[in-house]
Coordinates of C-alpha atoms in Angstrom, one line a residue:
M1 CA 0.1 -0.3 -0.1
S2 CA 3.1 2.6 1.2
R3 CA 4.4 1.6 -2.7
L4 CA 1.2 2.3 -4.0
R5 CA 0.8 5.9 -2.5
S6 CA 4.2 6.9 -3.3
R7 CA 3.5 5.9 -6.7
L8 CA 0.5 7.7 -6.9
R9 CA 2.1 10.8 -5.7
A10 CA 4.9 10.7 -7.9
G11 CA 2.2 10.4 -10.6
A12 CA 0.3 13.5 -9.0
V13 CA 3.2 15.4 -9.1
L14 CA 3.8 14.8 -12.9
V15 CA 0.3 15.1 -14.2
A16 CA 0.6 18.7 -12.1
A17 CA 3.4 19.8 -13.3
G18 CA 3.3 18.3 -16.9
G19 CA 2.5 21.6 -18.6
V20 CA 5.6 23.2 -16.9
L21 CA 9.0 24.4 -18.7
A22 CA 10.7 26.9 -18.5
A23 CA 13.7 28.6 -19.9
A24 CA 15.5 26.4 -17.1
L25 CA 14.9 23.2 -19.3
L26 CA 14.7 25.0 -22.9
P27 CA 17.4 27.2 -24.8
T28 CA 16.1 30.8 -24.4
S29 CA 16.5 31.2 -28.8
A30 CA 13.7 27.8 -28.9
L31 CA 11.5 29.5 -26.9
A32 CA 11.3 32.5 -29.0
A33 CA 11.7 30.9 -32.1
T34 CA 8.8 31.0 -34.8
S35 CA 7.0 28.1 -36.2
D36 CA 4.5 27.2 -38.9
N37 CA 1.9 27.7 -36.4
G38 CA 2.3 31.0 -35.4
G39 CA 5.5 31.3 -33.0
A40 CA 3.9 31.1 -29.6
A41 CA 4.5 27.5 -28.3
R42 CA 7.0 27.4 -25.4
N43 CA 7.2 23.8 -24.8
P44 CA 7.4 21.7 -28.8
D45 CA 9.2 18.4 -27.1
D46 CA 8.4 15.9 -24.4
S47 CA 9.3 16.9 -21.4
T48 CA 8.8 13.8 -19.3
A49 CA 12.3 13.2 -19.2
A50 CA 13.5 16.5 -18.4
L51 CA 10.7 17.0 -15.5
R52 CA 11.5 13.8 -14.1
Q53 CA 15.1 15.3 -13.3
S54 CA 13.5 18.2 -12.2
I55 CA 12.2 16.4 -8.8
V56 CA 15.2 15.9 -6.3
N57 CA 14.7 14.5 -2.9
G58 CA 15.0 17.0 0.0
P59 CA 16.9 17.9 2.9
A60 CA 18.1 20.8 1.3
K61 CA 21.4 22.3 2.6
N62 CA 20.0 26.2 1.6
V63 CA 16.8 27.2 1.0
I64 CA 16.4 30.7 -0.6
L65 CA 12.5 32.5 -0.5
L66 CA 11.7 35.2 -3.0
I67 CA 8.6 37.0 -2.3
G68 CA 7.0 39.6 -5.1
D69 CA 4.9 41.1 -2.4
G70 CA 1.5 42.2 -4.7
M71 CA 2.8 39.9 -7.7
G72 CA -0.6 38.0 -8.4
D73 CA -0.4 36.5 -12.6
S74 CA -1.7 39.5 -13.6
E75 CA 1.1 41.4 -12.5
I76 CA 3.8 38.5 -14.1
T77 CA 1.6 38.8 -17.4
V78 CA 1.7 42.4 -17.4
A79 CA 5.5 42.9 -17.0
R80 CA 6.1 39.5 -19.1
N81 CA 3.9 41.4 -21.7
Y82 CA 5.7 44.5 -21.7
Q83 CA 9.7 43.8 -21.3
Y84 CA 9.7 40.8 -23.2
G85 CA 6.6 40.3 -25.5
A86 CA 3.4 37.9 -25.1
A87 CA 5.4 35.4 -26.9
G88 CA 8.6 36.1 -24.4
M89 CA 10.0 34.6 -20.9
L90 CA 10.9 36.6 -17.5
P91 CA 13.8 34.4 -17.7
G92 CA 14.2 33.9 -13.7
I93 CA 10.5 33.8 -12.7
D94 CA 9.2 31.7 -15.8
A95 CA 12.5 29.1 -15.3
L96 CA 11.5 27.3 -12.5
P97 CA 10.5 23.8 -13.8
L98 CA 7.9 22.8 -10.7
T99 CA 4.8 25.4 -10.7
G100 CA 1.9 25.0 -8.4
Q101 CA -0.4 27.8 -6.9
Y102 CA -1.9 28.2 -3.3
T103 CA -4.4 29.8 -1.4
T104 CA -4.1 33.0 0.5
Y105 CA -7.3 34.1 2.6
S106 CA -6.4 35.3 6.6
L107 CA -8.5 34.9 9.1
Y108 CA -10.7 37.6 11.6
K109 CA -9.8 38.7 15.0
D110 CA -12.8 38.6 16.6
G111 CA -16.8 38.8 16.4
P112 CA -18.9 36.4 15.3
N113 CA -16.4 35.6 12.8
K114 CA -13.8 34.6 14.6
G115 CA -11.5 32.5 13.1
K116 CA -12.9 32.2 10.1
P117 CA -11.8 33.4 6.5
D118 CA -11.1 36.6 5.5
Y119 CA -10.6 36.2 1.8
V120 CA -8.8 39.4 1.1
P121 CA -5.8 39.2 2.7
D122 CA -2.9 41.9 3.7
S123 CA 1.1 41.6 3.6
A124 CA 0.9 40.7 7.2
A125 CA -0.8 37.6 7.6
T126 CA 0.4 36.3 4.5
G127 CA 3.6 37.1 5.2
T128 CA 2.7 35.2 9.0
A129 CA 1.3 32.3 7.3
W130 CA 4.6 31.0 5.2
A131 CA 7.0 32.6 7.8
T132 CA 5.4 30.9 10.6
G133 CA 2.9 28.0 9.2
T134 CA -0.4 29.8 11.3
K135 CA -3.1 31.3 9.6
T136 CA -3.5 35.1 11.1
Y137 CA -5.2 38.1 11.3
D138 CA -4.9 40.9 8.8
N139 CA -2.6 43.5 10.3
A140 CA -0.5 41.1 12.5
V141 CA 3.3 39.9 12.6
S142 CA 3.7 36.7 13.2
V143 CA 1.3 36.3 16.1
D144 CA -2.0 34.2 15.7
I145 CA -5.3 35.5 16.1
D146 CA -5.0 35.1 20.0
G147 CA -1.8 37.4 19.9
A148 CA 0.6 34.3 21.0
P149 CA 4.1 34.8 18.7
Q150 CA 4.8 32.3 16.6
A151 CA 8.0 31.0 15.7
T152 CA 9.6 31.9 12.4
L153 CA 11.5 30.1 9.7
L154 CA 14.6 32.6 10.0
E155 CA 14.4 32.6 14.2
L156 CA 14.1 28.5 13.9
A157 CA 17.1 28.3 11.1
R158 CA 19.3 30.1 13.1
A159 CA 18.7 28.5 16.7
N160 CA 19.3 24.8 14.7
G161 CA 22.8 26.6 13.6
L162 CA 22.4 27.8 10.1
R163 CA 23.0 31.2 8.4
T164 CA 20.3 33.9 8.2
G165 CA 19.2 36.5 5.6
N166 CA 16.6 39.2 5.0
V167 CA 16.5 41.0 2.4
S168 CA 14.1 43.8 0.7
T169 CA 13.4 46.7 -1.4
A170 CA 10.7 48.2 1.4
E171 CA 11.6 49.4 4.1
I172 CA 13.0 46.4 6.4
Q173 CA 10.1 46.9 9.2
D174 CA 7.5 46.4 6.5
A175 CA 5.2 43.3 6.6
T176 CA 7.4 40.8 4.6
P177 CA 10.5 41.2 5.7
A178 CA 9.2 41.8 9.2
V179 CA 7.4 38.7 9.6
Q180 CA 10.9 36.7 9.8
V181 CA 12.0 38.9 12.8
A182 CA 9.4 40.0 15.2
H183 CA 6.5 39.4 16.8
V184 CA 3.6 42.3 17.2
G185 CA -0.2 43.1 17.0
A186 CA -0.1 45.9 14.7
R187 CA 2.2 45.9 11.3
S188 CA 3.1 50.1 11.6
C189 CA 5.0 49.2 14.8
Y190 CA 8.2 50.1 13.2
G191 CA 9.8 52.0 16.3
P192 CA 9.9 52.7 19.7
D193 CA 8.3 56.2 19.2
S194 CA 5.4 53.8 17.0
A195 CA 1.8 54.7 19.0
S196 CA 0.2 51.5 17.3
C197 CA 3.0 49.4 19.2
G198 CA 0.6 49.4 22.2
A199 CA 1.3 46.7 24.4
D200 CA 3.5 45.4 22.6
A201 CA 6.4 48.2 23.5
L202 CA 9.2 47.9 25.5
D203 CA 8.4 50.3 28.1
K204 CA 4.8 48.3 28.4
G205 CA 6.4 45.0 29.2
G206 CA 6.1 43.7 25.5
L207 CA 8.6 42.6 23.5
G208 CA 9.1 45.6 21.8
S209 CA 8.8 47.6 18.0
I210 CA 9.5 45.4 15.2
S211 CA 12.9 46.9 14.9
E212 CA 14.2 46.0 18.0
Q213 CA 12.7 42.6 17.9
L214 CA 15.1 42.8 14.5
L215 CA 18.2 43.5 16.4
D216 CA 17.3 40.8 18.7
A217 CA 16.0 38.2 15.9
R218 CA 20.0 38.5 14.8
A219 CA 19.9 37.2 11.5
D220 CA 23.7 37.5 10.2
V221 CA 22.4 39.4 7.0
T222 CA 20.0 42.2 6.6
L223 CA 19.9 44.7 3.6
G224 CA 16.6 47.1 2.7
G225 CA 16.0 50.2 3.5
G226 CA 13.6 52.2 6.9
S227 CA 17.1 53.9 8.2
T228 CA 15.3 56.7 9.6
S229 CA 13.2 54.2 12.5
F230 CA 16.9 53.4 13.7
T231 CA 17.2 56.5 14.8
Q232 CA 15.0 56.5 17.4
K233 CA 15.6 55.9 20.8
A234 CA 14.8 53.3 23.0
K235 CA 12.0 53.7 26.0
A236 CA 13.2 51.2 28.2
G237 CA 15.8 48.2 28.7
E238 CA 19.4 48.5 28.4
W239 CA 19.7 50.6 25.8
K240 CA 17.4 53.3 27.3
D241 CA 18.0 56.8 25.6
Q242 CA 20.2 55.3 22.6
T243 CA 19.2 55.2 19.3
L244 CA 18.6 52.0 17.9
F245 CA 22.0 52.1 15.7
D246 CA 24.1 52.9 18.3
Q247 CA 22.1 49.8 20.2
A248 CA 23.3 47.9 17.2
K249 CA 27.0 48.8 17.1
D250 CA 26.8 48.1 20.9
R251 CA 25.4 44.1 19.9
G252 CA 28.1 44.2 17.6
Y253 CA 26.5 45.0 14.1
Q254 CA 28.3 46.3 11.1
V255 CA 26.2 49.3 10.3
V256 CA 26.4 50.3 6.8
G257 CA 24.5 52.6 4.8
D258 CA 25.7 53.4 0.6
A259 CA 27.6 51.2 -1.5
A260 CA 30.6 51.6 -0.5
G261 CA 30.3 49.9 3.0
L262 CA 28.6 47.2 1.3
S263 CA 31.0 46.6 -0.7
A264 CA 33.7 46.8 1.9
V265 CA 32.1 43.8 4.3
T266 CA 33.8 40.8 3.4
A267 CA 32.4 38.8 6.4
A268 CA 29.0 38.6 8.1
D269 CA 28.0 36.2 11.2
Q270 CA 26.7 35.9 14.9
Q271 CA 30.0 37.9 16.1
K272 CA 29.4 40.7 13.8
P273 CA 26.2 40.1 11.9
L274 CA 25.5 43.0 8.7
L275 CA 22.9 45.3 9.5
G276 CA 22.8 47.8 5.6
L277 CA 19.7 50.5 5.6
F278 CA 20.6 52.5 2.0
T279 CA 17.6 54.2 2.2
P280 CA 15.1 56.2 4.9
G281 CA 12.0 55.0 3.6
N282 CA 11.7 52.2 0.7
F283 CA 14.1 52.6 -1.9
P284 CA 13.5 54.4 -5.3
T285 CA 12.2 52.4 -8.1
R286 CA 13.4 50.6 -11.8
Y287 CA 11.2 52.9 -13.8
A288 CA 10.0 56.3 -13.3
S289 CA 6.0 56.4 -12.2
T290 CA 3.0 56.6 -14.3
T291 CA -0.4 57.9 -13.6
A292 CA -3.5 55.8 -14.4
T293 CA -6.2 57.7 -15.4
V294 CA -10.2 57.9 -16.6
G295 CA -9.8 56.9 -19.9
G296 CA -6.2 56.9 -19.5
A297 CA -6.3 53.8 -22.1
D298 CA -7.4 55.4 -25.4
A299 CA -4.4 58.3 -24.4
A300 CA -1.1 57.8 -26.5
P301 CA 0.8 54.8 -25.7
V302 CA 3.4 55.2 -23.4
T303 CA 6.9 53.2 -22.9
C304 CA 8.2 53.1 -19.3
T305 CA 11.5 55.6 -18.5
P306 CA 14.7 54.4 -16.2
N307 CA 14.0 56.6 -12.8
A308 CA 16.7 59.3 -12.2
D309 CA 16.4 58.5 -8.5
R310 CA 17.1 54.7 -8.7
L311 CA 20.1 53.5 -6.3
A312 CA 23.3 52.6 -7.8
S313 CA 23.0 48.9 -9.8
D314 CA 25.3 47.6 -6.8
L315 CA 22.3 48.6 -4.5
S316 CA 19.7 46.8 -6.9
L317 CA 17.4 43.7 -5.6
S318 CA 19.8 41.3 -7.5
S319 CA 23.0 42.8 -6.4
L320 CA 22.0 42.6 -2.7
T321 CA 20.9 38.8 -3.7
N322 CA 24.2 38.0 -4.5
K323 CA 26.1 40.0 -1.8
A324 CA 23.3 38.2 0.6
I325 CA 24.4 34.3 -0.3
S326 CA 28.4 35.1 -0.8
L327 CA 28.4 36.1 2.9
L328 CA 25.8 33.2 3.8
D329 CA 27.8 30.0 1.9
R330 CA 30.8 30.3 3.7
S331 CA 32.8 26.9 4.1
G332 CA 32.3 24.9 6.8
S333 CA 27.8 26.2 7.1
T334 CA 25.4 23.9 8.0
G335 CA 24.0 25.7 5.6
F336 CA 21.6 29.1 5.1
F337 CA 17.9 30.5 5.1
L338 CA 17.5 33.6 2.8
Q339 CA 14.6 35.6 2.2
V340 CA 14.4 38.2 -0.6
E341 CA 11.4 40.8 -1.1
G342 CA 10.6 42.7 -4.2
A343 CA 8.3 45.0 -2.6
S344 CA 7.1 47.7 -4.7
I345 CA 5.3 45.5 -6.9
D346 CA 2.6 45.9 -4.3
K347 CA 3.3 49.7 -3.8
R348 CA 3.1 50.4 -7.4
D349 CA 0.1 48.5 -7.6
H350 CA -1.9 50.3 -5.1
S351 CA -0.9 53.9 -7.1
A352 CA -1.9 52.3 -10.3
D353 CA 1.8 52.8 -11.6
A354 CA 2.0 50.6 -14.1
C355 CA 5.8 51.6 -15.0
G356 CA 6.8 51.5 -11.2
Q357 CA 5.1 47.6 -11.1
I358 CA 6.7 46.3 -13.8
G359 CA 10.0 47.8 -13.1
E360 CA 9.7 46.1 -10.3
T361 CA 8.8 42.5 -11.3
V362 CA 11.9 43.0 -13.6
D363 CA 13.8 43.9 -10.5
L364 CA 12.7 40.8 -8.8
D365 CA 12.8 38.7 -12.1
E366 CA 16.6 39.1 -11.7
A367 CA 16.9 38.7 -8.2
V368 CA 15.5 35.1 -9.0
Q369 CA 18.3 34.6 -11.7
A370 CA 21.2 35.5 -9.2
A371 CA 19.0 32.6 -6.8
L372 CA 18.9 30.2 -9.8
A373 CA 22.4 30.7 -10.4
F374 CA 23.8 29.7 -7.4
A375 CA 21.7 27.1 -6.4
K376 CA 22.6 25.5 -10.3
K377 CA 26.1 25.9 -9.5
D378 CA 25.5 24.4 -5.3
G379 CA 23.2 21.7 -6.7
N380 CA 21.8 21.3 -3.0
T381 CA 19.5 24.4 -2.9
L382 CA 15.9 24.9 -3.0
V383 CA 14.6 28.2 -4.4
I384 CA 10.9 29.2 -4.0
V385 CA 9.6 32.1 -5.9
T386 CA 6.2 33.3 -4.9
A387 CA 3.8 36.3 -3.5
D388 CA 2.0 37.4 -1.1
H389 CA -0.9 38.2 -2.3
A390 CA -3.1 39.1 -5.6
H391 CA -3.5 42.4 -6.9
T392 CA -5.7 44.7 -8.6
S393 CA -3.6 45.5 -12.2
Q394 CA -6.0 43.8 -15.2
I395 CA -5.0 43.4 -19.0
V396 CA -8.3 44.8 -20.5
D397 CA -9.1 45.3 -24.3
S398 CA -11.2 48.2 -24.5
T399 CA -10.9 51.2 -21.8
P400 CA -13.2 51.1 -18.8
P401 CA -15.4 54.2 -18.8
A402 CA -15.7 54.9 -15.4
T403 CA -12.0 53.2 -14.0
L404 CA -8.1 54.5 -14.5
S405 CA -6.3 52.8 -17.2
T406 CA -2.7 53.4 -18.8
A407 CA -1.8 52.6 -22.2
L408 CA 1.7 51.4 -22.2
T409 CA 3.8 49.8 -25.8
T410 CA 5.2 46.8 -25.3
A411 CA 8.1 45.1 -26.3
D412 CA 5.9 43.1 -29.3
G413 CA 5.5 47.0 -30.8
T414 CA 1.6 46.8 -29.6
V415 CA -0.2 48.6 -26.9
M416 CA -1.6 46.7 -23.8
K417 CA -4.5 48.1 -21.7
V418 CA -4.1 48.1 -17.8
A419 CA -6.9 48.7 -15.4
Y420 CA -7.0 49.1 -11.8
G421 CA -10.9 48.9 -10.9
T422 CA -10.6 48.9 -7.2
A423 CA -10.4 52.6 -5.7
A424 CA -11.2 56.2 -7.2
A425 CA -8.2 58.6 -8.6
G426 CA -6.0 59.5 -5.9
G427 CA -6.9 56.4 -3.8
S428 CA -5.5 53.2 -2.7
Q429 CA -6.2 50.1 -5.4
Q430 CA -7.2 47.1 -3.3
H431 CA -5.5 43.6 -2.9
T432 CA -7.8 40.8 -4.5
G433 CA -7.9 37.2 -3.2
S434 CA -7.0 35.3 -5.8
Q435 CA -4.9 32.2 -5.8
L436 CA -1.1 32.3 -6.7
R437 CA 1.7 30.3 -8.5
V438 CA 4.2 29.2 -6.1
A439 CA 6.9 27.7 -8.0
G440 CA 10.4 25.9 -6.9
Y441 CA 13.7 24.4 -8.2
G442 CA 16.2 21.9 -6.1
P443 CA 15.5 19.4 -3.3
G444 CA 12.1 19.4 -2.0
A445 CA 10.4 21.5 -4.5
A446 CA 7.9 18.7 -5.9
D447 CA 6.1 19.4 -2.6
V448 CA 5.2 23.1 -3.9
V449 CA 3.3 21.6 -7.2
G450 CA -0.8 21.1 -7.2
L451 CA -3.3 23.7 -5.0
T452 CA -1.4 24.1 -1.9
D453 CA -2.1 26.9 0.8
Q454 CA 0.7 29.8 1.7
T455 CA 0.9 27.9 5.2
D456 CA 2.3 24.7 3.5
T457 CA 5.1 26.5 2.4
F458 CA 6.3 27.1 6.1
F459 CA 6.2 23.6 6.3
T460 CA 8.2 22.4 2.8
I461 CA 11.1 24.6 4.1
A462 CA 11.5 23.3 7.6
R463 CA 11.0 19.7 6.1
A464 CA 13.6 20.6 3.2
L465 CA 16.5 22.2 5.9
K466 CA 15.0 19.6 8.6
L467 CA 14.7 22.2 11.1
E468 CA 13.4 21.0 14.9
R469 CA 10.6 23.3 15.4
S470 CA 10.6 23.4 19.4
Y471 CA 12.8 26.0 20.9
A472 CA 12.8 23.8 24.5
A473 CA 14.2 20.4 22.8
L474 CA 17.2 23.0 21.2
S475 CA 17.9 24.4 24.9
A476 CA 17.3 21.2 26.7
G477 CA 20.6 21.0 27.6
A478 CA 21.4 24.1 28.7
T479 CA 24.0 24.2 31.3
V480 CA 25.1 27.8 33.6
S481 CA 28.1 27.7 35.7
L482 CA 30.9 29.6 37.7
P483 CA 34.7 29.8 37.5
A484 CA 33.8 29.1 41.3
T485 CA 31.6 28.4 43.5
T486 CA 32.5 30.2 46.9
V487 CA 33.3 33.7 46.5
K488 CA 33.9 36.6 48.8
P489 CA 31.1 39.4 49.3
G490 CA 31.5 41.6 46.1
D491 CA 33.5 39.4 43.8
P492 CA 33.3 39.9 40.4
L493 CA 30.8 36.8 39.0
A494 CA 31.3 35.4 35.4
I495 CA 28.4 33.3 34.8
S496 CA 29.1 31.0 31.7
L497 CA 25.9 29.8 29.7
A498 CA 25.9 26.9 27.3
G499 CA 23.3 24.5 25.6
F500 CA 20.7 27.4 25.1
K501 CA 20.6 27.1 21.7
G502 CA 16.5 27.7 21.0
D503 CA 17.6 31.1 22.8
R504 CA 18.4 34.3 21.0
Q505 CA 18.3 36.4 24.5
V506 CA 18.1 35.2 28.8
S507 CA 16.9 36.9 31.5
G508 CA 18.1 36.2 34.9
V509 CA 18.2 36.7 38.8
V510 CA 20.8 36.1 41.3
Q511 CA 18.4 35.2 44.4
S512 CA 18.1 36.2 47.9
D513 CA 19.0 39.6 47.3
P514 CA 17.5 39.4 44.3
V515 CA 19.7 41.7 41.8
A516 CA 18.1 41.5 38.2
L517 CA 20.7 40.1 36.0
P518 CA 20.9 42.1 32.4
R519 CA 19.0 40.9 29.7
T520 CA 21.8 39.0 27.1
D521 CA 22.3 38.2 23.7
V522 CA 22.9 34.5 23.2
I523 CA 25.1 33.4 20.5
G524 CA 25.5 29.8 19.3
G525 CA 23.8 28.5 22.8
A526 CA 26.5 30.5 24.8
S527 CA 26.7 33.6 26.6
T528 CA 28.6 35.7 29.5
I529 CA 26.8 37.5 32.5
A530 CA 28.7 39.9 33.9
A531 CA 27.4 40.2 37.9
V532 CA 28.6 40.9 41.6
A533 CA 28.2 38.3 44.7
P534 CA 25.4 39.3 47.5
T535 CA 27.4 41.1 50.4
E536 CA 25.4 38.6 52.5
L537 CA 27.2 36.2 53.8
G538 CA 25.5 32.0 52.9
R539 CA 24.0 30.3 49.9
H540 CA 22.7 32.1 47.0
T541 CA 21.1 30.9 43.6
I542 CA 21.4 32.1 39.9
T543 CA 18.2 31.6 37.6
V544 CA 19.0 31.9 34.2
T545 CA 16.0 31.8 32.5
G546 CA 16.0 31.2 28.2
A547 CA 13.1 34.3 26.6
Q548 CA 12.0 31.9 24.0
S549 CA 12.7 28.3 25.5
G550 CA 11.5 29.2 29.0
K551 CA 14.3 26.8 30.3
A552 CA 15.4 27.7 33.6
V553 CA 18.4 26.5 35.0
V554 CA 19.3 27.1 38.8
L555 CA 23.0 27.1 40.1
A556 CA 23.3 27.3 44.0
F557 CA 26.5 29.5 45.2
E558 CA 27.8 30.5 48.5
V559 CA 29.5 33.5 49.7
T560 CA 31.8 33.4 53.1
A561 CA 34.0 35.9 54.0
D562 CA 37.4 34.8 53.3
G563 CA 35.9 33.3 50.0
Q564 CA 36.9 29.8 50.9
P565 CA 34.2 26.8 50.7
T566 CA 32.7 25.6 53.5
G567 CA 32.5 22.0 51.7
T568 CA 28.5 22.0 51.1
L569 CA 29.0 22.8 48.0
P570 CA 30.7 22.0 44.6
A571 CA 34.2 23.0 43.9
A572 CA 35.2 25.1 41.6
G573 CA 36.6 23.7 37.7
G574 CA 33.1 23.2 35.9
S575 CA 31.3 21.2 38.9
G576 CA 29.5 24.2 39.8
S577 CA 27.3 23.5 36.6
G578 CA 23.8 23.1 37.0
T579 CA 20.7 22.3 34.8
G580 CA 16.7 23.0 35.7
T581 CA 14.0 22.3 33.9
A582 CA 11.6 24.5 31.2
A583 CA 9.4 26.9 33.1
G584 CA 7.0 27.7 29.8
S585 CA 7.3 29.3 26.9
S586 CA 7.0 32.5 25.0
A587 CA 7.0 30.9 21.7
G588 CA 3.4 29.3 21.7
A589 CA 2.5 25.5 21.2
L590 CA 5.7 25.2 18.7
A591 CA 8.1 25.0 21.9
S592 CA 5.9 22.7 23.7
T593 CA 6.5 20.4 21.4
G594 CA 9.3 18.9 23.5
A595 CA 6.9 17.9 26.7
V596 CA 4.8 15.9 24.6
V597 CA 8.2 14.2 22.7
A598 CA 10.4 13.6 25.9
P599 CA 8.1 10.7 27.0
I600 CA 8.0 8.9 23.5
L601 CA 11.8 9.4 23.2
V602 CA 11.8 7.6 26.5
I603 CA 9.1 4.6 25.4
A604 CA 11.3 4.4 22.5
L605 CA 14.5 4.2 23.9
A606 CA 13.4 1.1 26.0
L607 CA 12.1 -0.4 23.2
L608 CA 15.6 -0.2 21.4
I609 CA 17.3 -1.2 24.6
A610 CA 15.1 -4.5 24.9
G611 CA 15.0 -5.4 20.9
Y612 CA 18.9 -5.1 21.3
L613 CA 19.0 -7.3 24.1
L614 CA 16.1 -10.0 22.6
F615 CA 18.2 -9.2 18.9
G616 CA 21.8 -10.8 21.3
R617 CA 20.6 -13.4 23.3
G618 CA 19.3 -14.9 20.1
R619 CA 22.7 -14.3 18.4
R620 CA 24.0 -16.7 21.3
L621 CA 21.4 -19.3 21.0
G622 CA 21.7 -19.6 17.5
D623 CA 17.6 -19.5 17.1
L624 CA 17.5 -16.1 14.8
P625 CA 15.7 -17.0 11.2
R626 CA 17.3 -16.3 8.4
A627 CA 17.0 -13.5 5.8

């Protein structure tokens, strides 16, 4: 039966993907060649063998996820028609051999429809879906409909020892890049000054704004816009009254703001992560804006022109993608996860700006080409290209009488009319609820084939990278130690942490005073906290708790007048380490998995031992049947 299921699944993959063959499988010249039938055929030959070869089992060492914000099928077609002609191909986006469609609906947060589908989502809810595998409400960034934080792919990849990157042409606090590094109830909670942060603000006891949580998430490489929010000052915590830029530098970040600074960076890791912010807000677009008007498609057709304000080519999305890959793909690395966003397809679609959205789609296509070139050379990288939600632009046959439209001269030399019908002039065009293309290349890419949901992308990537998704399990072996477990009053304490692999930060307290320990970054599961011994003589304890895993480790030490042990505690030399048990988790249901798995592992281990003993006994007695 299992063999039958495997054959059926393989057959379903081939059937669903059977019509898909792209530039990766045929020379570009063949795609554009004319024929006796009019020259439109993109797949003139039997592609069965090539398609079989494109299905590669996981796991993958690396994953590159590329998102075209607002890039529905219509936006892809508009860009292809304009840039390459109706019979042409987008050499990146159209080149992935395995394609499917996924649904994108969000959920209602409250009221009588709480938990039911909201058919037209925003970028926060959709980003949360692929970043965490969790459906949520519009405006929410990686929290569920009840506000509980959900572990993200970037956070889990880092916890599993992989390198991580986050690249966008938007403000880096915008919804799509934010979903990988932050957990807030309102997507506009950009910085400490954002009034919308509410209970999520640091000074209200929350996790902080998106920018502050980004520093906590500590991706190895972060590139985008949005420097304005980092000029704001923290309102609570160790870096209170310091700007977020100052905080970033104090926490070891390499901070750059221009192409020269980026070029000078030759390495980025957990000791020296890279934060590159190149604009105060979003990046300028590739093409200068056009404005759709009522009756505009009957006006003289336009040709898109370069935007004079566009950043230098070494800050294009493809250049940033290549830079991120070069920094993440290091010898000895266990692999990496990289998210790349072409952000302003959506933003220019909102503004009914056809040339703006076309240029941003072409920009993303060039980034996809860069990712594919690396993946083909590497041979162990999964590339997924998709979007967060569909948008409003439509290719129409005649000029709509009452809605906004534009006429463009395409690469074919003919006129394409594009209409925007979901808002009046000056308004913001709406998202739509259509399903979206999702395409893949490399190990595990077959999981995108057919009809899936956006949340499935999280599980596809987690499987491909073999991610342990329980923070509690990752930090199960955490320890805390002191050089000596007997000290004099007021002596410095160098508290060493190890094994907190599921945690990005820890908090702690020296009990009996009590004195709170500073919230401390954890790198590779380890850190050192500086403290001072209490003045009160006698036995004391230090409790260190992982912020993500909830793992609490308690270590006993004593204070004596002369610093000599009384014999009631272990001596120095490493024997002062101690372990505790998880005391809850801020990561929601994902972090509680270890509590369920542990007893199962115990039973499994017992069965293995029993089997081993029986096997050994049978070998001795010579009564084992032969295969």
